[in-house]
Short mmCIF file of C-alpha atoms in Angstrom, two decimals:
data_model
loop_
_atom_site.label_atom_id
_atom_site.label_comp_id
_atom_site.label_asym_id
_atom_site.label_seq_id
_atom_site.Cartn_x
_atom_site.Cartn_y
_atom_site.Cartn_z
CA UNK A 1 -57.25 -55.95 34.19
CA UNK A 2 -58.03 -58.49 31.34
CA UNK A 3 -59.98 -57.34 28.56
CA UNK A 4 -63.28 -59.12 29.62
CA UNK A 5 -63.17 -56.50 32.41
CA UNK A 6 -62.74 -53.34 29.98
CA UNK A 7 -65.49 -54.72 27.56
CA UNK A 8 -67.52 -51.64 27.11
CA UNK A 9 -71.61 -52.09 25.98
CA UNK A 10 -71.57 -49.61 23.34
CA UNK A 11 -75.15 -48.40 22.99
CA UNK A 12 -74.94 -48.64 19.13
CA UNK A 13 -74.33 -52.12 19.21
CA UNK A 14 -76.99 -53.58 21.92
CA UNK A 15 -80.38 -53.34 20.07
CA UNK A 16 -83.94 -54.06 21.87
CA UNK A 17 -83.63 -57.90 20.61
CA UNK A 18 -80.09 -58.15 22.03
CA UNK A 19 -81.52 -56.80 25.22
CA UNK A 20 -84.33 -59.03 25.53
CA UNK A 21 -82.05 -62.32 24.72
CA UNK A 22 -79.79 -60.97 27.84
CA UNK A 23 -82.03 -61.18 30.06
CA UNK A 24 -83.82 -64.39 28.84
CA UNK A 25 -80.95 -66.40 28.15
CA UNK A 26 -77.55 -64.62 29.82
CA UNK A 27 -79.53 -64.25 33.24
CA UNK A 28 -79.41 -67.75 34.32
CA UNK A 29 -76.60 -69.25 31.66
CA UNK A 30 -73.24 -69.94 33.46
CA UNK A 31 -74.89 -71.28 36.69
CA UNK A 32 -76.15 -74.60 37.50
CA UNK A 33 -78.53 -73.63 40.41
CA UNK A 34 -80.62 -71.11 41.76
CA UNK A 35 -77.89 -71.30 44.87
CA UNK A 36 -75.05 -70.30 41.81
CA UNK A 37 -77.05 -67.02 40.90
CA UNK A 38 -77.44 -65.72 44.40
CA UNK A 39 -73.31 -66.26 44.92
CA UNK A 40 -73.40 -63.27 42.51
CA UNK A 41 -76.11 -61.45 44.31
CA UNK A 42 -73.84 -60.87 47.72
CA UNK A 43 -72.88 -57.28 46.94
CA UNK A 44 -76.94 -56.73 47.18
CA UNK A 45 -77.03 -57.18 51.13
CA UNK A 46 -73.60 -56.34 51.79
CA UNK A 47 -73.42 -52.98 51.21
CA UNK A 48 -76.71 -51.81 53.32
CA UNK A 49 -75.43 -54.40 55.85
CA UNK A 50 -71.98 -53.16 56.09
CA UNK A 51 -73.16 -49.42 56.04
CA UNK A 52 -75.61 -50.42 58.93
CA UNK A 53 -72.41 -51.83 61.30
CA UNK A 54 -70.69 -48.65 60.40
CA UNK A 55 -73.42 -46.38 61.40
CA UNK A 56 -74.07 -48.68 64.76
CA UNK A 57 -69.91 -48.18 65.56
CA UNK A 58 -70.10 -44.39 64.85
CA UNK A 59 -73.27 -44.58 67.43
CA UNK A 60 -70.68 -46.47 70.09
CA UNK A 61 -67.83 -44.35 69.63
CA UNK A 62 -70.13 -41.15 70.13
CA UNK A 63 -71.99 -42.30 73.06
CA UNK A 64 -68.78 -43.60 74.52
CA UNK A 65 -67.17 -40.28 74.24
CA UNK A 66 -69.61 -38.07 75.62
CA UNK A 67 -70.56 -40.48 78.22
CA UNK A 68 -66.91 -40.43 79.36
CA UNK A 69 -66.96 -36.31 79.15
CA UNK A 70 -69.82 -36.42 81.24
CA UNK A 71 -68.56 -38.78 84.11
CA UNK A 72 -64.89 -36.80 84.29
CA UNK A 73 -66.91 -34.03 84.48
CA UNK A 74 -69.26 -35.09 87.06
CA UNK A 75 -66.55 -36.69 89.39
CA UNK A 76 -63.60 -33.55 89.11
CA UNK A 77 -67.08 -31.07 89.56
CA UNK A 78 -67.98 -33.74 93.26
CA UNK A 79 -64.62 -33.93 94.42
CA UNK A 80 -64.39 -30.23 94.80
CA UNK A 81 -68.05 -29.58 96.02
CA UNK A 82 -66.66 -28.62 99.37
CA UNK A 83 -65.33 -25.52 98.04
CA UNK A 84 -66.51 -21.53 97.22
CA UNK A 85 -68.94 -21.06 94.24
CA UNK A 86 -68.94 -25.20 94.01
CA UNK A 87 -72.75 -24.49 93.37
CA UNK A 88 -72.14 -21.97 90.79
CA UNK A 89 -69.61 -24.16 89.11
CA UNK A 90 -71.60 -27.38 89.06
CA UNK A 91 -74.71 -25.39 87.97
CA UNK A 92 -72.20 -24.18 84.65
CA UNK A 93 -70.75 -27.38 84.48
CA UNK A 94 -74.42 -29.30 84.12
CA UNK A 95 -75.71 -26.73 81.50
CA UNK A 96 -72.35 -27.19 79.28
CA UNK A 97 -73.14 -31.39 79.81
CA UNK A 98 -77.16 -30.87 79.09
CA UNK A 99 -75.96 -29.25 76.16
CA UNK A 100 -73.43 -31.93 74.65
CA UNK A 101 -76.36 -34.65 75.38
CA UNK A 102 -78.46 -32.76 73.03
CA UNK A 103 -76.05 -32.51 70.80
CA UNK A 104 -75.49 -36.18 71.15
CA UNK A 105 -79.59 -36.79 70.99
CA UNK A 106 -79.58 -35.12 67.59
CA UNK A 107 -76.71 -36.81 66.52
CA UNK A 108 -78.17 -40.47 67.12
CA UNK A 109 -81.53 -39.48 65.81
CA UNK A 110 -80.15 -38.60 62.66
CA UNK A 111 -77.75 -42.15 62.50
CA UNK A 112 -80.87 -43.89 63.40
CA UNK A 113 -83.06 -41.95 60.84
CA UNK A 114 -79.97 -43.36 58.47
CA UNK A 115 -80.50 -47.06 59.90
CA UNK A 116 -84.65 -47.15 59.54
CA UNK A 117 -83.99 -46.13 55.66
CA UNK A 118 -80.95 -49.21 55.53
CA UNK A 119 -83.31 -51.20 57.45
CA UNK A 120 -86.13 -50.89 54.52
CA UNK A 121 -83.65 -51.26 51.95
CA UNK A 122 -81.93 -54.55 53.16
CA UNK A 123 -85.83 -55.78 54.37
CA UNK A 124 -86.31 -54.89 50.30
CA UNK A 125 -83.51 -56.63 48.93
CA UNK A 126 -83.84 -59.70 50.84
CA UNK A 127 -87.22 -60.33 49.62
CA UNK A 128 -86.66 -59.57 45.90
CA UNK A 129 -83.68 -62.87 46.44
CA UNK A 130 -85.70 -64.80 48.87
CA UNK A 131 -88.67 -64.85 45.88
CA UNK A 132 -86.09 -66.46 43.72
CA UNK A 133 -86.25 -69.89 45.38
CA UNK A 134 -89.57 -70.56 44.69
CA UNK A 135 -89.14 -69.33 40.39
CA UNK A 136 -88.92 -72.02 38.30
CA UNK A 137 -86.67 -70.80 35.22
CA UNK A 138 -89.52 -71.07 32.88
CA UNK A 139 -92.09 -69.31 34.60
CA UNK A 140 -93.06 -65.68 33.42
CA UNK A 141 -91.89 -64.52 36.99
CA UNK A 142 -88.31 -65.68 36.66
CA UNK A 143 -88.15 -63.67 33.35
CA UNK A 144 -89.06 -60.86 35.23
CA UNK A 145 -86.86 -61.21 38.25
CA UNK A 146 -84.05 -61.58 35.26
CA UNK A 147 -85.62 -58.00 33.76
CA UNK A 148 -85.11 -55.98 36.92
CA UNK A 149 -82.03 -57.85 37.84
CA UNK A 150 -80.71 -56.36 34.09
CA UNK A 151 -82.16 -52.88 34.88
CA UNK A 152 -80.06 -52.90 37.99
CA UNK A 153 -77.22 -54.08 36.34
CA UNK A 154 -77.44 -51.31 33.54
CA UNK A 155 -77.95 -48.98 36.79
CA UNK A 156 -74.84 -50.09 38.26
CA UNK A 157 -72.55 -49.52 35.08
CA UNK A 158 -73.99 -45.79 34.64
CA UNK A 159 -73.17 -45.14 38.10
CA UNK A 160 -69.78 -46.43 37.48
CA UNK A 161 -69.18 -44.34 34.57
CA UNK A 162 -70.17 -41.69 36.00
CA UNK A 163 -73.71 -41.00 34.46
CA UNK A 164 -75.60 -40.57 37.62
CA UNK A 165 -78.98 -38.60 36.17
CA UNK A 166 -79.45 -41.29 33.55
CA UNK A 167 -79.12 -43.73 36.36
CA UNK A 168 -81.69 -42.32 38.97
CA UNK A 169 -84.25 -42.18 36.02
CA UNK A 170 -84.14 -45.27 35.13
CA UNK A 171 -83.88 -46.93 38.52
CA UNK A 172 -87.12 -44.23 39.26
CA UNK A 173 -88.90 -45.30 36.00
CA UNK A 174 -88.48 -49.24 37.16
CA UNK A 175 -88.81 -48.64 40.38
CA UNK A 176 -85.25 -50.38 41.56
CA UNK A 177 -83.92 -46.93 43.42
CA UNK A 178 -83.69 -49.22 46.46
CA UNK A 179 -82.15 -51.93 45.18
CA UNK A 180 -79.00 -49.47 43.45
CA UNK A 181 -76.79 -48.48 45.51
CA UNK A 182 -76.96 -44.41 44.83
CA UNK A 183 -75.42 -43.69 48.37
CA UNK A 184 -72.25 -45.16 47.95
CA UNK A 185 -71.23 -44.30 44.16
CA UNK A 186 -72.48 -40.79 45.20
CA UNK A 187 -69.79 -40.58 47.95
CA UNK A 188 -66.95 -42.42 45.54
CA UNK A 189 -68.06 -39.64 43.34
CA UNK A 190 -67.49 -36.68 45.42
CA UNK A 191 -64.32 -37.99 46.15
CA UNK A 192 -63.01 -38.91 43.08
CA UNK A 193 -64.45 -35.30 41.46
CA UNK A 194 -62.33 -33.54 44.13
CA UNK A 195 -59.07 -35.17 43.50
CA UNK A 196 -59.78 -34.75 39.70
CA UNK A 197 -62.25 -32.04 38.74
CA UNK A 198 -64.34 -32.16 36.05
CA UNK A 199 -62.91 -30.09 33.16
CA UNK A 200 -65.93 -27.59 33.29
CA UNK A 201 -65.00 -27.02 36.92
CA UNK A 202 -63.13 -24.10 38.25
CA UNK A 203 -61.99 -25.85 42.00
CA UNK A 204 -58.38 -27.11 42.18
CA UNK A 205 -57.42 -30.76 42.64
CA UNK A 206 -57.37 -31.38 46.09
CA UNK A 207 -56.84 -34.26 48.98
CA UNK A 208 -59.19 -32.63 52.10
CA UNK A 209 -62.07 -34.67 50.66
CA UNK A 210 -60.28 -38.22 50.14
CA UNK A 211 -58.49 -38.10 53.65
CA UNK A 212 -61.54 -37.33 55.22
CA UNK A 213 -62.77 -40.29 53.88
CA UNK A 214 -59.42 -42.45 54.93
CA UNK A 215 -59.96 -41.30 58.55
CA UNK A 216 -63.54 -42.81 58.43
CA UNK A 217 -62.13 -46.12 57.32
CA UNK A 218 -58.97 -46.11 58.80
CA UNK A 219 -60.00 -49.74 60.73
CA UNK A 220 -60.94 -51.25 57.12
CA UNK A 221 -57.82 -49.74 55.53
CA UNK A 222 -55.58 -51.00 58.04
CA UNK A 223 -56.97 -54.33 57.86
CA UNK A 224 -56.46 -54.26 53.79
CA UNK A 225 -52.72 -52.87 53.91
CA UNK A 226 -53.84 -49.76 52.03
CA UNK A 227 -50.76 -47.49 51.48
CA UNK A 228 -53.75 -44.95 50.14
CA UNK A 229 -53.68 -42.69 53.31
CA UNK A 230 -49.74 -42.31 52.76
CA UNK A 231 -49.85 -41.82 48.62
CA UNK A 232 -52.75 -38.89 49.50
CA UNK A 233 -50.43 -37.05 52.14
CA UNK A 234 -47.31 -37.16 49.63
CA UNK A 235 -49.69 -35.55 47.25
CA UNK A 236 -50.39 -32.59 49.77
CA UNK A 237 -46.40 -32.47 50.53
CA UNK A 238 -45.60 -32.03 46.51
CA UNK A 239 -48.24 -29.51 45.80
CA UNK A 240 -46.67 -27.89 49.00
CA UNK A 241 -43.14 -27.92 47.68
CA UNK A 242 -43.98 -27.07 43.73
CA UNK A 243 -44.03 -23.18 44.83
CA UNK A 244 -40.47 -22.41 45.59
CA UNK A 245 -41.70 -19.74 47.78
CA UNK A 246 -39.78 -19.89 51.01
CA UNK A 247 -42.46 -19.47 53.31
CA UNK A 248 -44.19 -22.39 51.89
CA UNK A 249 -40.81 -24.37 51.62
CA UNK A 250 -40.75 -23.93 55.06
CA UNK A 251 -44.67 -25.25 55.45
CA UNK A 252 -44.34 -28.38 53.88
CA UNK A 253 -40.86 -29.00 56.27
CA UNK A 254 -43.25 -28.29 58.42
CA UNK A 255 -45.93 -30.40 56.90
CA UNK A 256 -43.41 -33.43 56.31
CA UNK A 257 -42.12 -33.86 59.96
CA UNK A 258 -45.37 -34.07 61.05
CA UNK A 259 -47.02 -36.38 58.42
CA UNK A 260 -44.07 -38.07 56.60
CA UNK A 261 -41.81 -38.86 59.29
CA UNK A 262 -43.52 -41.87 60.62
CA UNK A 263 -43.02 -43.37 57.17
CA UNK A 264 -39.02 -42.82 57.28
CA UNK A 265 -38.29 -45.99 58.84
CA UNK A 266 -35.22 -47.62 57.57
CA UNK A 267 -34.79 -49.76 54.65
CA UNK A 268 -33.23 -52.73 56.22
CA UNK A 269 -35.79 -52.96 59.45
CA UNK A 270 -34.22 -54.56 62.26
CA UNK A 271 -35.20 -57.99 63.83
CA UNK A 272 -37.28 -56.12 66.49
CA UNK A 273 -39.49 -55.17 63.37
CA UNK A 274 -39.51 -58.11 61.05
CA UNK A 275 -40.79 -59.98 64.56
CA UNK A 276 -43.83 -57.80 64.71
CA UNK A 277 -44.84 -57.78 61.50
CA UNK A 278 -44.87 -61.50 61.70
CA UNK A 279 -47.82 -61.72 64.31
CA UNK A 280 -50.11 -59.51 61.46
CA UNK A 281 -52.21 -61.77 59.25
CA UNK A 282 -50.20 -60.93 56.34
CA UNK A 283 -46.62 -60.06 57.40
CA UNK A 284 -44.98 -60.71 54.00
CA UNK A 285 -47.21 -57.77 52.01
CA UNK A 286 -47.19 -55.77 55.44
CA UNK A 287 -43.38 -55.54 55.19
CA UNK A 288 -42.93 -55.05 51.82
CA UNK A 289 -45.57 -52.13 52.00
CA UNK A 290 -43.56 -50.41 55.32
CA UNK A 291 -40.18 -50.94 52.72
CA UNK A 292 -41.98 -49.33 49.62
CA UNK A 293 -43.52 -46.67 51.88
CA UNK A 294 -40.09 -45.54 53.65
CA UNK A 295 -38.42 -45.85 50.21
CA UNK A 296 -40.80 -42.97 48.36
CA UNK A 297 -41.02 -41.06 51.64
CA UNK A 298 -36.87 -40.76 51.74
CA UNK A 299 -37.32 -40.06 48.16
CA UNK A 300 -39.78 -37.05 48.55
CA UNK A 301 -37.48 -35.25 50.93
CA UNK A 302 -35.21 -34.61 47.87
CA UNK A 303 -38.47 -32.40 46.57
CA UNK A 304 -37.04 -29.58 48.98
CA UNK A 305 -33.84 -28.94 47.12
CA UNK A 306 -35.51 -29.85 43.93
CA UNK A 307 -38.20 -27.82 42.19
CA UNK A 308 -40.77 -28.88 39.60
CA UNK A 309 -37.71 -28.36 36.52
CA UNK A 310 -35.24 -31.26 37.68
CA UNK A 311 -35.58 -34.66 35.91
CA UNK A 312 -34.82 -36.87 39.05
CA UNK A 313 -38.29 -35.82 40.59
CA UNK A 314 -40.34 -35.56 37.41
CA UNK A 315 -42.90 -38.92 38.21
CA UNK A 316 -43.68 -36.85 41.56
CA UNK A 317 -43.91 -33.92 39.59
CA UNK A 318 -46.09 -35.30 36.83
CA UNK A 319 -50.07 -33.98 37.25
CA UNK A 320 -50.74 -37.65 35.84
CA UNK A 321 -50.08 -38.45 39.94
CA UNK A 322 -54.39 -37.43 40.23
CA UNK A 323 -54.97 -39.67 37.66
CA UNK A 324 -53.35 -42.58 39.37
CA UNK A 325 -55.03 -41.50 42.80
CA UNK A 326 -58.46 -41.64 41.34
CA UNK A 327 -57.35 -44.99 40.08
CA UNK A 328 -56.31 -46.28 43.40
CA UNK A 329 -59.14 -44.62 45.39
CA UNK A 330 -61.61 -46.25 43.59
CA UNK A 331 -60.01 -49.50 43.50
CA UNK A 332 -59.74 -49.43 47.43
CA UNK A 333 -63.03 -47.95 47.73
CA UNK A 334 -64.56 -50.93 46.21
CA UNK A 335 -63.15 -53.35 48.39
CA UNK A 336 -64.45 -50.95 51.14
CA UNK A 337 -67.72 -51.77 50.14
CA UNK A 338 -67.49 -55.14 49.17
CA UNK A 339 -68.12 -53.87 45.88
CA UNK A 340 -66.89 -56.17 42.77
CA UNK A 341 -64.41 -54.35 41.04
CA UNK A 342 -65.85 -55.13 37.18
CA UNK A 343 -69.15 -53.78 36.38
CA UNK A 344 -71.97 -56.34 37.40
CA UNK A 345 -72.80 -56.64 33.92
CA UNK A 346 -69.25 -57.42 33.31
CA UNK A 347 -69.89 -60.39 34.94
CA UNK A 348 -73.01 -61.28 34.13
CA UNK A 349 -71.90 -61.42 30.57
CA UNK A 350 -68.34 -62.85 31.00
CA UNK A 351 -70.62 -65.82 32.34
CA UNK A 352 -73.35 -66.02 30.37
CA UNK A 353 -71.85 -64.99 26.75
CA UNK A 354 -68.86 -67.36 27.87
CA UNK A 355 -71.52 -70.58 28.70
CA UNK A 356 -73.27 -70.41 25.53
CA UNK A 357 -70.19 -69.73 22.93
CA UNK A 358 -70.07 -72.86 21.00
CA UNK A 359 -67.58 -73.09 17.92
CA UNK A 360 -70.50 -72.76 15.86
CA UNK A 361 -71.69 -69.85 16.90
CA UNK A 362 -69.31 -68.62 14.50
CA UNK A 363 -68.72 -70.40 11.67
CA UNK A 364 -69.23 -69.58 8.00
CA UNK A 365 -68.42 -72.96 6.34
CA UNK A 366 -70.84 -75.31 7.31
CA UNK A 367 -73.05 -74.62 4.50
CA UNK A 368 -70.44 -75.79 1.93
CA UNK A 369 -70.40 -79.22 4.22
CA UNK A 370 -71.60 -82.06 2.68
CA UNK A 371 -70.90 -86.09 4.34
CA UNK A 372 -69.43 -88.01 1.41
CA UNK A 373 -71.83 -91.23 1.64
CA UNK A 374 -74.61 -88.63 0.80
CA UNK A 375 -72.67 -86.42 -1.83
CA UNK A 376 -74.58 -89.00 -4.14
CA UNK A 377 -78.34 -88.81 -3.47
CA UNK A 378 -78.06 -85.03 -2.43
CA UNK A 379 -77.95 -83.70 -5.83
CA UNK A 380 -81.35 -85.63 -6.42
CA UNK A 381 -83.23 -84.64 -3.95
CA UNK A 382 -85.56 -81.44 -3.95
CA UNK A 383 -84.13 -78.28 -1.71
CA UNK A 384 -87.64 -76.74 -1.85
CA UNK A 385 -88.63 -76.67 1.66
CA UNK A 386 -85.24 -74.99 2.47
CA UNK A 387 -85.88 -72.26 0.04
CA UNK A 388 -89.23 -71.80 1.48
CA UNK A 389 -88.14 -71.50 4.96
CA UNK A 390 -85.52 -69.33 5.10
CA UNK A 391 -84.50 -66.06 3.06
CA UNK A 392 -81.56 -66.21 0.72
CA UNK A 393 -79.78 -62.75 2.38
CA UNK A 394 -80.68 -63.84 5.98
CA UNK A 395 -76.80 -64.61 7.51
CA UNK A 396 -78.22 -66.53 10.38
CA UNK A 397 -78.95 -69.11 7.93
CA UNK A 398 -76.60 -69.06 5.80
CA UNK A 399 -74.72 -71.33 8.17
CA UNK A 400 -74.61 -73.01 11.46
CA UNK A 401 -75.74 -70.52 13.63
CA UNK A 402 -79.10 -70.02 15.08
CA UNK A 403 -81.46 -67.55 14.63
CA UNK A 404 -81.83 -67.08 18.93
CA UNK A 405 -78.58 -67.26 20.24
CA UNK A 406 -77.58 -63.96 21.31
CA UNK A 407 -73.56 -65.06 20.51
CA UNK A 408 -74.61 -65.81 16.66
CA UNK A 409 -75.78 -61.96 16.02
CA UNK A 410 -72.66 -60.80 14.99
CA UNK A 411 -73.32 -56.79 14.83
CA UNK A 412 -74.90 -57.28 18.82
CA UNK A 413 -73.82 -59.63 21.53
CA UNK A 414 -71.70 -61.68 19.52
CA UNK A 415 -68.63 -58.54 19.28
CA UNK A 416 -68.52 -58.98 22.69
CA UNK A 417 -68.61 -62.64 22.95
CA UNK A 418 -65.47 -62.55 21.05
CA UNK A 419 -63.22 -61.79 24.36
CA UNK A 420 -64.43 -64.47 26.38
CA UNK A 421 -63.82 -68.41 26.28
CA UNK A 422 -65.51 -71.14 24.45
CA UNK A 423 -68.40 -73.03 26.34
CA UNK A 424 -67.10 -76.64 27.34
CA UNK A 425 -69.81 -78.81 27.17
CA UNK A 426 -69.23 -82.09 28.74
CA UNK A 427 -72.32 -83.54 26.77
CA UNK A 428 -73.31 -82.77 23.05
CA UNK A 429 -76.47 -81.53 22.36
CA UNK A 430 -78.77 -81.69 19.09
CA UNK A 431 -80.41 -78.73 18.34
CA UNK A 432 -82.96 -78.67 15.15
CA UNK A 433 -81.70 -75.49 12.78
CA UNK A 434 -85.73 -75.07 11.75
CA UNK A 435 -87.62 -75.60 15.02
CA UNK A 436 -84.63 -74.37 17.45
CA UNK A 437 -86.19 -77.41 19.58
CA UNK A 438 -83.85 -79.69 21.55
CA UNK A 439 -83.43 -83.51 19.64
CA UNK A 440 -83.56 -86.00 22.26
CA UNK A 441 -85.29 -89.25 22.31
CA UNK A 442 -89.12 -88.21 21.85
CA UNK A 443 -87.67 -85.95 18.99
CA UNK A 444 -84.88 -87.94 17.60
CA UNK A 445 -82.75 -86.30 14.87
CA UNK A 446 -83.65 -87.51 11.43
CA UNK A 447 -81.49 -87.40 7.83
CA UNK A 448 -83.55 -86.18 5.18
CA UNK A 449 -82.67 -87.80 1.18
CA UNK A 450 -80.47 -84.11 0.82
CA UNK A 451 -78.11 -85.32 3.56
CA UNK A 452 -78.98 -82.91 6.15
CA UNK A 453 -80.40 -83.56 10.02
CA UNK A 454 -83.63 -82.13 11.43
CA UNK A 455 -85.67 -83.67 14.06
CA UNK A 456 -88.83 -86.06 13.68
CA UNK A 457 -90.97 -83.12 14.09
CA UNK A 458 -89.58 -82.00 11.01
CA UNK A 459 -89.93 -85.09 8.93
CA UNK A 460 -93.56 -85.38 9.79
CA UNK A 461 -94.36 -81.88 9.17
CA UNK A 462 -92.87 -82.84 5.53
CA UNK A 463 -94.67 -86.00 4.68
CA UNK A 464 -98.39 -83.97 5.60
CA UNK A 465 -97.57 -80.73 4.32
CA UNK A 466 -95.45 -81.62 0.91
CA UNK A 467 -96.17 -85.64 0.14
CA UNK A 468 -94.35 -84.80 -3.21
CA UNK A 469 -90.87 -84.75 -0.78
CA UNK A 470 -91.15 -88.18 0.03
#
């Protein structure tokens, strides 16, 4: 992970002008369209829309099933209606079936109770993008699509770190709880909180939780080449074999043959193998993932003749092994989701922070530049309107940087700007240091007698307001 991705937004060092430049300026900076901006935006329909197919395939698989029971039922019950107490029988065998539909009913009304609410959300979502197409950036609207679209992204990076109360009141005091996605870092949560507990908790570290979740996306986990399911089940075998009791030794034998042995292929695999794993779409990670896998599950075997003292076995050993499972749940789990793995605000600012960086942003020495043809008439002419406009401790102009660039406050936005690229600007552009206004050719840069460049706007603001300058 680079070091853009671990920035952390300490709350000290954001202030409410920092904030407000974010949104203004970091919200659209880094993209050349409206079509750029919504790239970034995918996660926002994904997630309801992926959740949605998941709940409409657990509504197949459960109608399939049942409907299935029923018709076995129905048929073995017919084909022996010819015989004593067939009546009876049948009459059990419908209540048992009326029963299991109900079940079923209750079931699907519930997933489609689930659906209606993803149905709102995504119907939510896709109008809060769609109105971004008809914005123009400097309309009072686009600033405040940028506003909630920096509320959600402060949302998403509490939910992330784990600071789910703050997050629900502020998505309920903006009123963006539908466009945050609570549901799913709620569920990463409970999961990650049950193979590490909090340290105020009294419950054990355990893997129930986590391979309950693996069994729901075994499809998507498959598809990934997620050795996850395998690292959680090694877990339960080494928490198994850390008591040397014998009874429990003989449990996680037990426990091994029925979970681990599928993993103890051999090293070498034969050609039989290496053929097969050539029709999957990625046979070269596929193969060296069944290799790894049969290599640490040979390995573990050696954890029933070894106890929790021996220094062969003391990685497997090590309690750190949570640590790393957290890691790799929630790296998995994102991809699940088609979550990014960085913090949308990661992003937005690796972008933004990264598109308006300019090497003067921070420099310090500009102020002792002078051009040499001028180093002459400088020292005659008057510095008066300089003094006037700007205060002598003020370090924004002190130098080249400008008062509203968010990368030139150096206690705010500017720390952070520090791990990201310069801007490369293909074309140069003029900005006046008083009027922050763009010098183009209806406001052409102008050099005053002191050597120094302002725009015409300038200049004619000098000859009505202080004649004595010219």
């Amino acid at each position: 992970m680079s070091k853009t991705e671990e920035m952390a937004i300490p709350s000290q060092v954001l202030t409410r002008k920092d904030l407000a430049l974010t949104s203004q300026h970091i919200s659209f900076a880094g993209f050349s369209s409206m079509e750029d901006m919504l790239i970034v935006e995918q996660p926002l329909l994904r997630v309801p829309l992926d959740e949605m197919r998941t709940q409409l395939k657990t509504q197949q698989r459960l109608w399939e099933r049942d409907y299935l029971y029923c018709s076995n039922v129905l048929q073995g019950k017919l084909a022996k209606a010819d015989q004593e107490n067939a009546v009876d029988t049948l009459k059990e065998s419908a209540q048992i079936m009326v029963a299991r539909l109900q079940q079923l009913r209750q079931k699907l009304s519930e997933l489609g109770s689930k659906a209606d609410g993803l149905l709102k959300d995504t119907q939510l979502r896709y109008e809060y993008l769609h109105a971004l197409q008809d914005m123009q950036v400097e309309s009072q609207a686009f600033e405040d699509w940028c506003t909630i679209r920096l509320q959600r992204m402060v949302a998403d990076y509490m939910l992330r770190r784990g600071a789910f109360s703050s997050a629900e009141k502020l998505a309920a005091t903006q009123n963006i709880t539908q466009l945050v996605d609570f549901p799913v870092f709620a569920q990463i949560r409970k999961v990650e909180l049950s193979l590490v507990p909090d340290e105020h908790s009294t419950e054990s570290p355990s893997c129930a939780i986590a391979l309950a979740w693996c069994s729901e996306n075994k499809i998507t986990l498959r598809k990934s080449q997620s050795t996850l399911d395998f690292e959680l089940r090694l877990q339960e075998f080494i928490e198994l074999v850390r008591d040397r009791d014998p009874s429990v030794l003989k449990q996680a034998a037990l426990y091994a043959r029925k979970h681990l042995s599928p993993y103890l292929q051999e090293t070498s695999d034969s050609e039989e193998q290496k053929n097969e794993a050539s029709d999957q779409t990625h046979p070269r990670a596929a193969h060296t993932n069944t290799q790894e896998t049969s290599r640490k599950a040979w390995r573990a075997l050696g954890l029933l003749a070894s106890g929790p003292g021996s220094w062969q076995y003391k990685d497997l050993y090590d309690a750190a092994r949570w640590k790393s499972l957290r890691d790799a749940f929630r790296s998995i789990a994102l991809q699940v989701y088609d979550l990014p793995a960085s913090p949308l605000i990661h992003i937005a600012l690796s972008a933004g922070l990264s598109s308006l960086k300019t090497h003067s942003c921070y420099s310090t020495k500009a102020k002792d530049f002078t051009p040499t043809v001028l180093n002459a008439i400088s020292s005659q002419t008057s510095s008066m309107f300089l003094a006037d406009s700007m205060e002598p401790d003020d370090p924004s102009r002190s130098d080249d940087r400008h008062p509203d660039c968010p990368i030139c406050h150096t206690r705010g936005l500017g720390t952070l700007s520090r791990e990201v690229p310069y801007s490369h600007q293909g074309n140069s552009r003029l900005i006046c240091r008083i009027t922050g206004k763009e010098m183009d050719d209806t406001n052409p840069p102008m050099c005053l007698p002191n050597g120094r460049v302002y725009s015409e706007e300038v200049r004619c603001y000098l000859l009505t307001s202080r004649p004595s300058i010219s």
